[in-house]
């Protein structure tokens, strides 16, 4: 089994910054894409950013130029640097990891971390 542990959420004022971290552990074997999704109250979960093992990335249009996703393959950890935060970025942020193991393909989620942008 693969487990994801997220950290770094909190309350920040508009225009501020936060950095989220997500560490994978367990029967990782071969991590593939890692990413962040978010879900605001009353809305569907949406993709925020994804990063592949080679470093290629994709971002939601709403966060391009403000958020940066990165990963440390040696630590099996993915980060999300969030700058110029807006109230509409308020949501629960979920880490996601996909990969392969002796037991087969996995697609797992973290427990979520709350990000609140408010003055």
CSV table of N, CA, C and O in Angstrom, one decimal:
chain,number,residue,atom,x,y,z
A,1,UNK,N,0.8,-1.2,0.0
A,1,UNK,CA,0.0,0.0,0.0
A,1,UNK,C,0.9,1.2,0.0
A,1,UNK,O,2.0,1.2,0.5
A,2,UNK,N,0.3,2.3,-0.6
A,2,UNK,CA,1.0,3.6,-0.7
A,2,UNK,C,0.2,4.6,0.1
A,2,UNK,O,-1.0,4.7,0.0
A,3,UNK,N,0.9,5.4,1.0
A,3,UNK,CA,0.2,6.4,1.8
A,3,UNK,C,0.8,7.8,1.4
A,3,UNK,O,2.0,7.9,1.1
A,4,UNK,N,-0.1,8.8,1.4
A,4,UNK,CA,0.3,10.1,1.2
A,4,UNK,C,0.0,11.0,2.4
A,4,UNK,O,-1.1,10.9,2.9
A,5,UNK,N,1.0,11.8,2.8
A,5,UNK,CA,0.8,12.7,4.0
A,5,UNK,C,1.1,14.1,3.5
A,5,UNK,O,2.2,14.4,3.1
A,6,UNK,N,0.1,14.9,3.7
A,6,UNK,CA,0.2,16.3,3.2
A,6,UNK,C,0.4,17.2,4.4
A,6,UNK,O,0.0,16.9,5.5
A,7,UNK,N,1.1,18.4,4.1
A,7,UNK,CA,1.3,19.4,5.2
A,7,UNK,C,1.4,20.7,4.5
A,7,UNK,O,1.6,20.8,3.3
A,8,UNK,N,1.3,21.8,5.3
A,8,UNK,CA,1.5,23.1,4.8
A,8,UNK,C,0.3,24.0,4.6
A,8,UNK,O,0.5,25.2,4.3
A,9,UNK,N,-0.9,23.5,4.8
A,9,UNK,CA,-2.1,24.4,4.6
A,9,UNK,C,-2.2,25.4,5.8
A,9,UNK,O,-1.4,25.3,6.7
A,10,UNK,N,-3.2,26.2,5.6
A,10,UNK,CA,-3.4,27.2,6.7
A,10,UNK,C,-4.2,28.4,6.2
A,10,UNK,O,-4.8,28.4,5.1
A,11,UNK,N,-4.2,29.5,7.0
A,11,UNK,CA,-4.8,30.7,6.7
A,11,UNK,C,-3.8,31.7,6.3
A,11,UNK,O,-2.8,31.9,6.9
A,12,UNK,N,-4.1,32.4,5.2
A,12,UNK,CA,-3.2,33.4,4.7
A,12,UNK,C,-4.0,34.6,4.1
A,12,UNK,O,-5.1,34.4,3.6
A,13,UNK,N,-3.4,35.8,4.1
A,13,UNK,CA,-4.1,36.9,3.6
A,13,UNK,C,-4.0,36.9,2.0
A,13,UNK,O,-3.0,36.4,1.5
A,14,UNK,N,-4.9,37.6,1.4
A,14,UNK,CA,-4.8,37.7,-0.1
A,14,UNK,C,-3.5,38.3,-0.5
A,14,UNK,O,-3.0,39.3,0.2
A,15,UNK,N,-2.9,37.8,-1.5
A,15,UNK,CA,-1.5,38.2,-1.9
A,15,UNK,C,-0.4,37.5,-1.3
A,15,UNK,O,0.7,37.6,-1.7
A,16,UNK,N,-0.7,36.7,-0.3
A,16,UNK,CA,0.3,35.9,0.5
A,16,UNK,C,0.7,34.6,-0.2
A,16,UNK,O,0.2,34.3,-1.3
A,17,UNK,N,1.5,33.9,0.4
A,17,UNK,CA,2.1,32.6,-0.1
A,17,UNK,C,2.0,31.5,0.9
A,17,UNK,O,2.0,31.7,2.1
A,18,UNK,N,1.9,30.3,0.3
A,18,UNK,CA,1.9,29.1,1.1
A,18,UNK,C,2.6,28.0,0.3
A,18,UNK,O,2.6,28.0,-0.9
A,19,UNK,N,3.2,27.1,1.0
A,19,UNK,CA,3.9,25.9,0.3
A,19,UNK,C,3.3,24.6,0.9
A,19,UNK,O,3.4,24.4,2.1
A,20,UNK,N,2.7,23.8,0.0
A,20,UNK,CA,2.2,22.5,0.4
A,20,UNK,C,3.2,21.4,0.1
A,20,UNK,O,3.9,21.5,-0.9
A,21,UNK,N,3.3,20.4,1.0
A,21,UNK,CA,4.1,19.3,0.7
A,21,UNK,C,3.3,18.0,0.8
A,21,UNK,O,2.3,18.0,1.6
A,22,UNK,N,3.7,17.0,0.1
A,22,UNK,CA,3.1,15.7,0.1
A,22,UNK,C,4.1,14.6,0.0
A,22,UNK,O,4.8,14.6,-1.1
A,23,UNK,N,4.3,13.8,1.0
A,23,UNK,CA,5.3,12.8,1.0
A,23,UNK,C,4.6,11.4,0.8
A,23,UNK,O,3.6,11.1,1.5
A,24,UNK,N,5.1,10.6,-0.1
A,24,UNK,CA,4.6,9.3,-0.3
A,24,UNK,C,5.5,8.3,0.4
A,24,UNK,O,6.7,8.4,0.5
A,25,UNK,N,4.8,7.2,1.0
A,25,UNK,CA,5.5,6.2,1.7
A,25,UNK,C,4.8,4.8,1.4
A,25,UNK,O,3.7,4.8,1.0
A,26,UNK,N,5.5,3.8,1.8
A,26,UNK,CA,4.9,2.4,1.6
A,26,UNK,C,5.5,1.7,0.4
A,26,UNK,O,6.6,1.9,0.1
A,27,UNK,N,4.7,0.9,-0.2
A,27,UNK,CA,5.1,0.1,-1.3
A,27,UNK,C,5.1,0.9,-2.6
A,27,UNK,O,4.3,0.7,-3.6
A,28,UNK,N,6.0,1.9,-2.7
A,28,UNK,CA,6.0,2.9,-3.8
A,28,UNK,C,6.4,2.2,-5.1
A,28,UNK,O,5.8,2.4,-6.1
A,29,UNK,N,7.6,1.6,-5.0
A,29,UNK,CA,8.2,0.9,-6.1
A,29,UNK,C,8.5,1.9,-7.3
A,29,UNK,O,9.7,2.2,-7.5
A,30,UNK,N,7.6,2.4,-8.0
A,30,UNK,CA,7.8,3.3,-9.1
A,30,UNK,C,6.7,4.4,-9.2
A,30,UNK,O,5.7,4.1,-9.8
A,31,UNK,N,7.0,5.5,-8.7
A,31,UNK,CA,6.1,6.6,-8.7
A,31,UNK,C,6.0,7.2,-10.1
A,31,UNK,O,7.0,7.4,-10.8
A,32,UNK,N,4.8,7.5,-10.6
A,32,UNK,CA,4.6,8.1,-11.9
A,32,UNK,C,4.2,9.6,-11.6
A,32,UNK,O,4.9,10.3,-11.0
A,33,UNK,N,3.1,10.0,-12.1
A,33,UNK,CA,2.7,11.4,-12.0
A,33,UNK,C,2.2,11.6,-10.5
A,33,UNK,O,1.7,10.8,-9.9
A,34,UNK,N,2.6,12.8,-10.1
A,34,UNK,CA,2.1,13.3,-8.8
A,34,UNK,C,1.4,14.7,-9.0
A,34,UNK,O,1.9,15.4,-9.9
A,35,UNK,N,0.4,15.0,-8.2
A,35,UNK,CA,-0.3,16.2,-8.5
A,35,UNK,C,-1.1,16.7,-7.3
A,35,UNK,O,-1.2,16.0,-6.3
A,36,UNK,N,-1.7,17.9,-7.5
A,36,UNK,CA,-2.6,18.5,-6.5
A,36,UNK,C,-3.9,18.8,-7.2
A,36,UNK,O,-4.0,19.3,-8.3
A,37,UNK,N,-4.9,18.5,-6.5
A,37,UNK,CA,-6.3,18.8,-6.8
A,37,UNK,C,-6.9,19.6,-5.7
A,37,UNK,O,-6.3,19.6,-4.6
A,38,UNK,N,-8.0,20.3,-5.9
A,38,UNK,CA,-8.6,21.1,-4.8
A,38,UNK,C,-10.1,21.0,-5.0
A,38,UNK,O,-10.7,20.8,-6.1
A,39,UNK,N,-10.8,21.2,-3.8
A,39,UNK,CA,-12.2,21.2,-3.8
A,39,UNK,C,-12.7,22.3,-2.9
A,39,UNK,O,-12.5,22.2,-1.7
A,40,UNK,N,-13.4,23.2,-3.5
A,40,UNK,CA,-14.0,24.3,-2.7
A,40,UNK,C,-15.4,23.9,-2.3
A,40,UNK,O,-16.0,23.1,-3.0
A,41,UNK,N,-16.0,24.5,-1.3
A,41,UNK,CA,-17.3,24.2,-0.8
A,41,UNK,C,-18.3,24.3,-2.0
A,41,UNK,O,-18.4,25.4,-2.6
A,42,UNK,N,-19.1,23.3,-2.2
A,42,UNK,CA,-20.2,23.4,-3.2
A,42,UNK,C,-19.7,23.2,-4.6
A,42,UNK,O,-20.5,23.3,-5.6
A,43,UNK,N,-18.4,22.9,-4.8
A,43,UNK,CA,-17.8,22.7,-6.1
A,43,UNK,C,-17.2,21.4,-6.3
A,43,UNK,O,-16.9,20.7,-5.3
A,44,UNK,N,-17.0,21.0,-7.5
A,44,UNK,CA,-16.4,19.7,-7.8
A,44,UNK,C,-14.9,19.8,-7.6
A,44,UNK,O,-14.3,20.9,-7.8
A,45,UNK,N,-14.3,18.7,-7.3
A,45,UNK,CA,-12.8,18.6,-7.2
A,45,UNK,C,-12.2,18.9,-8.6
A,45,UNK,O,-12.7,18.4,-9.6
A,46,UNK,N,-11.2,19.8,-8.6
A,46,UNK,CA,-10.5,20.1,-9.9
A,46,UNK,C,-9.0,20.0,-9.8
A,46,UNK,O,-8.4,20.1,-8.7
A,47,UNK,N,-8.4,19.7,-11.0
A,47,UNK,CA,-7.0,19.6,-11.0
A,47,UNK,C,-6.4,20.9,-10.9
A,47,UNK,O,-6.8,21.9,-11.5
A,48,UNK,N,-5.3,21.0,-10.1
A,48,UNK,CA,-4.6,22.3,-9.9
A,48,UNK,C,-3.3,22.2,-10.7
A,48,UNK,O,-3.0,23.1,-11.5
A,49,UNK,N,-2.5,21.1,-10.5
A,49,UNK,CA,-1.2,21.0,-11.2
A,49,UNK,C,-0.8,19.5,-11.1
A,49,UNK,O,-1.2,18.8,-10.1
A,50,UNK,N,0.0,19.1,-12.1
A,50,UNK,CA,0.5,17.7,-12.1
A,50,UNK,C,1.9,17.8,-12.6
A,50,UNK,O,2.3,18.6,-13.4
A,51,UNK,N,2.8,16.9,-12.1
A,51,UNK,CA,4.2,16.8,-12.5
A,51,UNK,C,4.5,15.3,-12.7
A,51,UNK,O,4.1,14.5,-11.9
A,52,UNK,N,5.2,15.1,-13.9
A,52,UNK,CA,5.6,13.7,-14.2
A,52,UNK,C,7.0,13.4,-13.8
A,52,UNK,O,7.8,14.4,-13.5
A,53,UNK,N,7.5,12.2,-13.8
A,53,UNK,CA,8.8,11.9,-13.4
A,53,UNK,C,9.9,12.6,-14.1
A,53,UNK,O,10.9,13.0,-13.5
A,54,UNK,N,9.7,12.9,-15.3
A,54,UNK,CA,10.7,13.7,-16.1
A,54,UNK,C,10.7,15.2,-15.8
A,54,UNK,O,11.6,15.9,-16.3
A,55,UNK,N,9.7,15.6,-15.1
A,55,UNK,CA,9.6,17.1,-14.8
A,55,UNK,C,8.6,17.9,-15.6
A,55,UNK,O,8.4,19.0,-15.3
A,56,UNK,N,8.0,17.3,-16.5
A,56,UNK,CA,7.0,18.0,-17.3
A,56,UNK,C,5.8,18.3,-16.4
A,56,UNK,O,5.4,17.5,-15.5
A,57,UNK,N,5.2,19.4,-16.6
A,57,UNK,CA,4.1,19.9,-15.7
A,57,UNK,C,2.9,20.4,-16.5
A,57,UNK,O,3.0,20.8,-17.7
A,58,UNK,N,1.7,20.4,-15.9
A,58,UNK,CA,0.5,21.0,-16.4
A,58,UNK,C,-0.2,21.7,-15.2
A,58,UNK,O,-0.1,21.3,-14.1
A,59,UNK,N,-0.8,22.9,-15.6
A,59,UNK,CA,-1.5,23.7,-14.6
A,59,UNK,C,-2.9,24.0,-15.0
A,59,UNK,O,-3.1,24.2,-16.2
A,60,UNK,N,-3.7,24.2,-14.1
A,60,UNK,CA,-5.0,24.8,-14.3
A,60,UNK,C,-4.8,26.3,-14.8
A,60,UNK,O,-3.9,26.9,-14.3
A,61,UNK,N,-5.6,26.7,-15.7
A,61,UNK,CA,-5.5,28.1,-16.2
A,61,UNK,C,-5.5,29.1,-15.0
A,61,UNK,O,-4.9,30.1,-15.1
A,62,UNK,N,-6.3,28.8,-14.1
A,62,UNK,CA,-6.6,29.8,-13.0
A,62,UNK,C,-5.4,30.0,-12.0
A,62,UNK,O,-5.3,30.9,-11.3
A,63,UNK,N,-4.4,29.1,-12.1
A,63,UNK,CA,-3.2,29.2,-11.2
A,63,UNK,C,-1.9,29.4,-12.0
A,63,UNK,O,-0.9,29.6,-11.4
A,64,UNK,N,-2.0,29.4,-13.3
A,64,UNK,CA,-0.7,29.6,-14.1
A,64,UNK,C,-0.1,30.9,-13.8
A,64,UNK,O,-0.8,31.9,-13.7
A,65,UNK,N,1.2,30.9,-13.6
A,65,UNK,CA,1.9,32.1,-13.2
A,65,UNK,C,2.0,32.4,-11.8
A,65,UNK,O,2.7,33.3,-11.3
A,66,UNK,N,1.1,31.7,-11.0
A,66,UNK,CA,1.1,32.0,-9.5
A,66,UNK,C,1.6,30.8,-8.7
A,66,UNK,O,2.2,30.9,-7.7
A,67,UNK,N,1.2,29.6,-9.2
A,67,UNK,CA,1.6,28.3,-8.5
A,67,UNK,C,2.7,27.6,-9.2
A,67,UNK,O,2.8,27.6,-10.5
A,68,UNK,N,3.5,26.9,-8.5
A,68,UNK,CA,4.6,26.1,-9.1
A,68,UNK,C,4.6,24.8,-8.4
A,68,UNK,O,4.8,24.7,-7.2
A,69,UNK,N,4.6,23.7,-9.2
A,69,UNK,CA,4.7,22.3,-8.7
A,69,UNK,C,6.1,21.8,-8.9
A,69,UNK,O,6.7,22.1,-10.0
A,70,UNK,N,6.6,21.1,-7.9
A,70,UNK,CA,7.9,20.5,-8.1
A,70,UNK,C,7.9,19.2,-7.3
A,70,UNK,O,7.0,18.9,-6.5
A,71,UNK,N,9.0,18.4,-7.6
A,71,UNK,CA,9.0,17.1,-6.9
A,71,UNK,C,10.5,16.8,-6.6
A,71,UNK,O,11.4,17.2,-7.3
A,72,UNK,N,10.7,16.0,-5.5
A,72,UNK,CA,12.0,15.5,-5.1
A,72,UNK,C,11.9,14.0,-5.2
A,72,UNK,O,11.3,13.4,-4.3
A,73,UNK,N,12.4,13.5,-6.3
A,73,UNK,CA,12.2,12.0,-6.5
A,73,UNK,C,12.9,11.2,-5.5
A,73,UNK,O,12.5,10.1,-5.1
A,74,UNK,N,14.0,11.7,-4.9
A,74,UNK,CA,14.8,10.9,-3.9
A,74,UNK,C,13.9,10.8,-2.6
A,74,UNK,O,14.1,9.9,-1.9
A,75,UNK,N,13.1,11.8,-2.4
A,75,UNK,CA,12.3,11.8,-1.1
A,75,UNK,C,10.8,11.4,-1.4
A,75,UNK,O,10.0,11.4,-0.5
A,76,UNK,N,10.5,11.1,-2.7
A,76,UNK,CA,9.1,10.8,-3.0
A,76,UNK,C,8.1,11.8,-2.6
A,76,UNK,O,7.1,11.5,-2.0
A,77,UNK,N,8.5,13.0,-2.8
A,77,UNK,CA,7.7,14.2,-2.2
A,77,UNK,C,7.4,15.2,-3.4
A,77,UNK,O,8.3,15.4,-4.2
A,78,UNK,N,6.2,15.7,-3.3
A,78,UNK,CA,5.8,16.7,-4.3
A,78,UNK,C,5.4,18.0,-3.5
A,78,UNK,O,4.9,17.9,-2.4
A,79,UNK,N,5.7,19.1,-4.1
A,79,UNK,CA,5.5,20.4,-3.5
A,79,UNK,C,4.6,21.2,-4.3
A,79,UNK,O,4.6,21.1,-5.6
A,80,UNK,N,3.9,22.2,-3.7
A,80,UNK,CA,3.1,23.1,-4.4
A,80,UNK,C,3.4,24.5,-3.8
A,80,UNK,O,2.9,24.8,-2.7
A,81,UNK,N,4.1,25.3,-4.5
A,81,UNK,CA,4.4,26.7,-4.0
A,81,UNK,C,3.3,27.6,-4.6
A,81,UNK,O,3.1,27.7,-5.8
A,82,UNK,N,2.5,28.2,-3.7
A,82,UNK,CA,1.4,29.0,-4.1
A,82,UNK,C,1.7,30.5,-3.7
A,82,UNK,O,1.8,30.8,-2.5
A,83,UNK,N,1.8,31.3,-4.7
A,83,UNK,CA,2.0,32.8,-4.5
A,83,UNK,C,0.8,33.6,-5.0
A,83,UNK,O,0.0,33.1,-5.7
A,84,UNK,N,0.8,34.8,-4.6
A,84,UNK,CA,-0.3,35.7,-5.0
A,84,UNK,C,-1.6,35.1,-4.8
A,84,UNK,O,-2.5,35.1,-5.7
A,85,UNK,N,-1.8,34.6,-3.6
A,85,UNK,CA,-3.1,33.8,-3.4
A,85,UNK,C,-4.3,34.7,-3.4
A,85,UNK,O,-4.2,35.9,-2.9
A,86,UNK,N,-5.4,34.2,-3.8
A,86,UNK,CA,-6.6,34.9,-3.9
A,86,UNK,C,-7.7,34.2,-3.1
A,86,UNK,O,-7.6,33.0,-2.8
A,87,UNK,N,-8.7,34.9,-2.7
A,87,UNK,CA,-9.8,34.3,-1.9
A,87,UNK,C,-10.4,33.1,-2.7
A,87,UNK,O,-10.8,32.1,-2.0
A,88,UNK,N,-10.4,33.1,-4.0
A,88,UNK,CA,-11.0,32.0,-4.7
A,88,UNK,C,-10.1,30.8,-4.8
A,88,UNK,O,-10.5,29.7,-5.3
A,89,UNK,N,-8.9,30.9,-4.2
A,89,UNK,CA,-8.0,29.7,-4.0
A,89,UNK,C,-8.4,28.9,-2.8
A,89,UNK,O,-7.8,27.8,-2.5
A,90,UNK,N,-9.3,29.4,-2.0
A,90,UNK,CA,-9.7,28.8,-0.8
A,90,UNK,C,-10.4,27.4,-1.1
A,90,UNK,O,-11.3,27.4,-1.9
A,91,UNK,N,-9.8,26.4,-0.5
A,91,UNK,CA,-10.3,25.0,-0.8
A,91,UNK,C,-9.5,24.0,0.1
A,91,UNK,O,-8.6,24.4,0.7
A,92,UNK,N,-10.0,22.8,0.0
A,92,UNK,CA,-9.2,21.7,0.6
A,92,UNK,C,-8.4,21.2,-0.6
A,92,UNK,O,-8.9,20.8,-1.7
A,93,UNK,N,-7.1,21.1,-0.4
A,93,UNK,CA,-6.1,20.6,-1.4
A,93,UNK,C,-5.7,19.2,-1.1
A,93,UNK,O,-5.3,18.9,0.0
A,94,UNK,N,-5.9,18.4,-2.2
A,94,UNK,CA,-5.6,17.0,-2.1
A,94,UNK,C,-4.4,16.6,-3.0
A,94,UNK,O,-4.3,17.0,-4.1
A,95,UNK,N,-3.5,15.8,-2.4
A,95,UNK,CA,-2.4,15.3,-3.2
A,95,UNK,C,-2.8,14.0,-3.8
A,95,UNK,O,-3.6,13.2,-3.2
A,96,UNK,N,-2.3,13.7,-5.0
A,96,UNK,CA,-2.6,12.5,-5.7
A,96,UNK,C,-1.3,11.9,-6.3
A,96,UNK,O,-0.4,12.7,-6.7
A,97,UNK,N,-1.2,10.6,-6.2
A,97,UNK,CA,0.0,9.9,-6.8
A,97,UNK,C,-0.4,8.7,-7.5
A,97,UNK,O,-1.3,7.9,-7.1
A,98,UNK,N,0.2,8.5,-8.7
A,98,UNK,CA,0.0,7.3,-9.5
A,98,UNK,C,1.3,6.6,-9.7
A,98,UNK,O,2.4,7.2,-9.8
A,99,UNK,N,1.3,5.3,-9.8
A,99,UNK,CA,2.5,4.6,-10.0
A,99,UNK,C,2.3,3.1,-10.1
A,99,UNK,O,1.2,2.6,-10.1
A,100,UNK,N,3.4,2.4,-10.1
A,100,UNK,CA,3.4,0.9,-10.3
A,100,UNK,C,4.1,0.2,-9.2
A,100,UNK,O,5.1,0.8,-8.6
A,101,UNK,N,3.6,-0.9,-8.8
A,101,UNK,CA,4.2,-1.7,-7.7
A,101,UNK,C,4.1,-3.2,-8.0
A,101,UNK,O,3.3,-3.5,-8.9
A,102,UNK,N,4.7,-4.0,-7.3
A,102,UNK,CA,4.6,-5.5,-7.5
A,102,UNK,C,3.1,-5.9,-7.4
A,102,UNK,O,2.7,-6.9,-8.0
A,103,UNK,N,2.3,-5.1,-6.7
A,103,UNK,CA,0.9,-5.5,-6.6
A,103,UNK,C,0.0,-4.9,-7.7
A,103,UNK,O,-1.2,-5.3,-7.8
A,104,UNK,N,0.6,-4.1,-8.5
A,104,UNK,CA,-0.1,-3.5,-9.6
A,104,UNK,C,-0.1,-2.0,-9.6
A,104,UNK,O,0.6,-1.4,-8.8
A,105,UNK,N,-0.9,-1.4,-10.5
A,105,UNK,CA,-1.0,0.0,-10.6
A,105,UNK,C,-1.7,0.6,-9.4
A,105,UNK,O,-2.7,0.0,-9.0
A,106,UNK,N,-1.3,1.8,-8.9
A,106,UNK,CA,-2.0,2.4,-7.9
A,106,UNK,C,-2.3,3.9,-8.2
A,106,UNK,O,-1.6,4.5,-9.0
A,107,UNK,N,-3.3,4.4,-7.6
A,107,UNK,CA,-3.8,5.8,-7.8
A,107,UNK,C,-4.4,6.2,-6.4
A,107,UNK,O,-5.5,5.8,-6.1
A,108,UNK,N,-3.6,6.9,-5.6
A,108,UNK,CA,-4.0,7.1,-4.3
A,108,UNK,C,-4.1,8.6,-4.0
A,108,UNK,O,-3.5,9.5,-4.7
A,109,UNK,N,-4.8,8.9,-2.9
A,109,UNK,CA,-5.1,10.3,-2.5
A,109,UNK,C,-4.6,10.5,-1.0
A,109,UNK,O,-4.7,9.6,-0.2
A,110,UNK,N,-4.2,11.8,-0.8
A,110,UNK,CA,-4.0,12.2,0.6
A,110,UNK,C,-5.3,12.5,1.3
A,110,UNK,O,-6.4,12.5,0.7
A,111,UNK,N,-5.2,12.9,2.6
A,111,UNK,CA,-6.3,13.2,3.4
A,111,UNK,C,-6.9,14.6,3.1
A,111,UNK,O,-8.0,14.9,3.5
A,112,UNK,N,-6.1,15.4,2.5
A,112,UNK,CA,-6.5,16.8,2.3
A,112,UNK,C,-5.9,17.8,3.3
A,112,UNK,O,-5.8,17.4,4.5
A,113,UNK,N,-5.6,19.0,2.8
A,113,UNK,CA,-5.2,20.0,3.7
A,113,UNK,C,-5.9,21.3,3.4
A,113,UNK,O,-6.0,21.7,2.2
A,114,UNK,N,-6.4,22.0,4.4
A,114,UNK,CA,-7.3,23.2,4.1
A,114,UNK,C,-6.4,24.4,3.9
A,114,UNK,O,-5.4,24.7,4.6
A,115,UNK,N,-6.7,25.1,2.8
A,115,UNK,CA,-6.1,26.4,2.5
A,115,UNK,C,-7.2,27.5,2.5
A,115,UNK,O,-8.2,27.3,1.8
A,116,UNK,N,-7.0,28.5,3.3
A,116,UNK,CA,-8.0,29.5,3.4
A,116,UNK,C,-7.3,30.9,3.2
A,116,UNK,O,-6.4,31.2,3.8
A,117,UNK,N,-7.9,31.6,2.2
A,117,UNK,CA,-7.3,32.9,1.8
A,117,UNK,C,-8.3,34.0,2.2
A,117,UNK,O,-9.4,34.0,1.5
A,118,UNK,N,-8.0,34.7,3.2
A,118,UNK,CA,-9.0,35.7,3.7
A,118,UNK,C,-8.3,36.8,4.5
A,118,UNK,O,-7.3,36.5,5.1
A,119,UNK,N,-8.8,38.0,4.4
A,119,UNK,CA,-8.3,39.1,5.2
A,119,UNK,C,-9.0,39.2,6.5
A,119,UNK,O,-8.7,40.0,7.4
